[in-house]
């Protein structure tokens, strides 16, 4: 392989690593969002019937 191909492959690897890091950061928030939604729904139901 020549230098241009290696540079292109390295750039693609860096892009994939950045995308993976972004997805991993986003996945940290999903449990928080689900928990908050469930809590708020429960509070709304309790307030409705009390």
Backbone as CSV, one residue per row, in Angstrom:
resi,resn,N_x,N_y,N_z,CA_x,CA_y,CA_z,C_x,C_y,C_z
1,UNK,0.846,-1.188,0.000,0.000,0.000,0.000,0.884,1.241,0.000
2,UNK,0.392,2.250,-0.667,1.159,3.487,-0.670,0.677,4.421,0.437
3,UNK,1.375,5.500,0.579,1.111,6.441,1.675,-0.289,7.044,1.590
4,UNK,-0.791,7.303,0.386,-2.120,7.908,0.219,-3.207,6.960,0.722
5,UNK,-3.060,5.678,0.430,-4.046,4.702,0.889,-4.019,4.572,2.407
6,UNK,-2.820,4.558,2.970,-2.695,4.466,4.427,-3.297,5.689,5.111
7,UNK,-3.095,6.859,4.528,-3.656,8.085,5.089,-5.181,8.038,5.036
8,UNK,-5.713,7.546,3.923,-7.165,7.442,3.778,-7.741,6.454,4.794
9,UNK,-7.095,5.310,4.971,-7.557,4.312,5.936,-7.494,4.867,7.348
10,UNK,-6.412,5.567,7.676,-6.292,6.164,9.017,-7.385,7.197,9.261
11,UNK,-7.723,7.969,8.233,-8.788,8.964,8.373,-10.133,8.283,8.586
12,UNK,-10.383,7.187,7.884,-11.639,6.452,8.059,-11.724,5.836,9.455
13,UNK,-10.598,5.308,9.937,-10.569,4.729,11.284,-10.847,5.808,12.326
14,UNK,-10.251,6.978,12.164,-10.475,8.075,13.103,-11.936,8.510,13.090
15,UNK,-12.533,8.546,11.903,-13.948,8.922,11.789,-14.831,7.897,12.500
16,UNK,-14.564,6.607,12.284,-15.345,5.563,12.946,-15.181,5.608,14.463
17,UNK,-13.980,5.882,14.924,-13.748,5.982,16.372,-14.508,7.170,16.963
18,UNK,-14.555,8.278,16.236,-15.294,9.444,16.712,-16.798,9.152,16.756
19,UNK,-17.306,8.482,15.731,-18.726,8.131,15.711,-19.069,7.162,16.843
20,UNK,-18.181,6.210,17.095,-18.396,5.256,18.180,-18.424,5.964,19.526
21,UNK,-17.512,6.899,19.733,-17.484,7.651,20.987,-18.769,8.453,21.161
22,UNK,-19.265,9.040,20.079,-20.512,9.814,20.141,-21.684,8.918,20.517
23,UNK,-21.769,7.752,19.892,-22.858,6.816,20.194,-22.767,6.356,21.649
24,UNK,-21.564,6.080,22.125,-21.397,5.642,23.515,-21.820,6.732,24.500
25,UNK,-21.506,7.998,24.186,-21.939,9.100,25.056,-23.463,9.206,25.072
26,UNK,-24.079,9.048,23.897,-25.542,9.133,23.816,-26.195,7.983,24.579
27,UNK,-25.606,6.811,24.522,-26.177,5.646,25.201,-26.154,5.783,26.713
28,UNK,-25.299,6.632,27.240,-25.266,6.844,28.683,-26.527,7.558,29.167
29,UNK,-27.137,8.355,28.299,-28.283,9.150,28.703,-29.615,8.425,28.575
30,UNK,-29.683,7.352,27.802,-30.949,6.651,27.608,-31.555,6.133,28.908
31,UNK,-30.805,5.488,29.800,-31.416,5.047,31.070,-31.927,6.221,31.905
32,UNK,-31.224,7.334,31.870,-31.655,8.519,32.616,-32.974,9.036,32.052
33,UNK,-33.080,9.091,30.752,-34.303,9.586,30.107,-35.473,8.657,30.389
34,UNK,-35.241,7.358,30.295,-36.315,6.392,30.548,-36.763,6.472,32.003
35,UNK,-35.813,6.555,32.920,-36.152,6.649,34.344,-36.919,7.930,34.643
36,UNK,-36.482,9.034,34.088,-37.166,10.307,34.317,-38.581,10.264,33.742
37,UNK,-38.725,9.702,32.558,-40.049,9.600,31.946,-40.977,8.727,32.781
38,UNK,-40.476,7.601,33.252,-41.292,6.709,34.074,-41.681,7.385,35.387
39,UNK,-40.737,8.090,35.997,-41.023,8.779,37.253,-42.075,9.865,37.055
40,UNK,-41.907,10.663,36.020,-42.870,11.737,35.766,-44.248,11.181,35.426
41,UNK,-44.289,10.071,34.699,-45.574,9.443,34.388,-46.255,8.941,35.657
42,UNK,-45.496,8.331,36.529,-46.032,7.837,37.787,-46.557,8.988,38.649
43,UNK,-45.802,10.072,38.712,-46.237,11.245,39.480,-47.531,11.807,38.897
44,UNK,-47.616,11.881,37.575,-48.820,12.407,36.945,-50.031,11.530,37.235
45,UNK,-49.855,10.219,37.195,-50.961,9.294,37.480,-51.398,9.417,38.939
46,UNK,-50.439,9.508,39.846,-50.762,9.627,41.271,-51.511,10.937,41.529
47,UNK,-51.022,12.017,40.927,-51.702,13.304,41.117,-53.109,13.294,40.541
48,UNK,-53.303,12.567,39.472,-54.603,12.492,38.825,-55.644,11.826,39.729
49,UNK,-55.231,10.812,40.464,-56.169,10.065,41.274,-56.184,10.491,42.739
50,UNK,-55.371,11.448,43.119,-55.412,11.913,44.511,-56.068,13.270,44.623
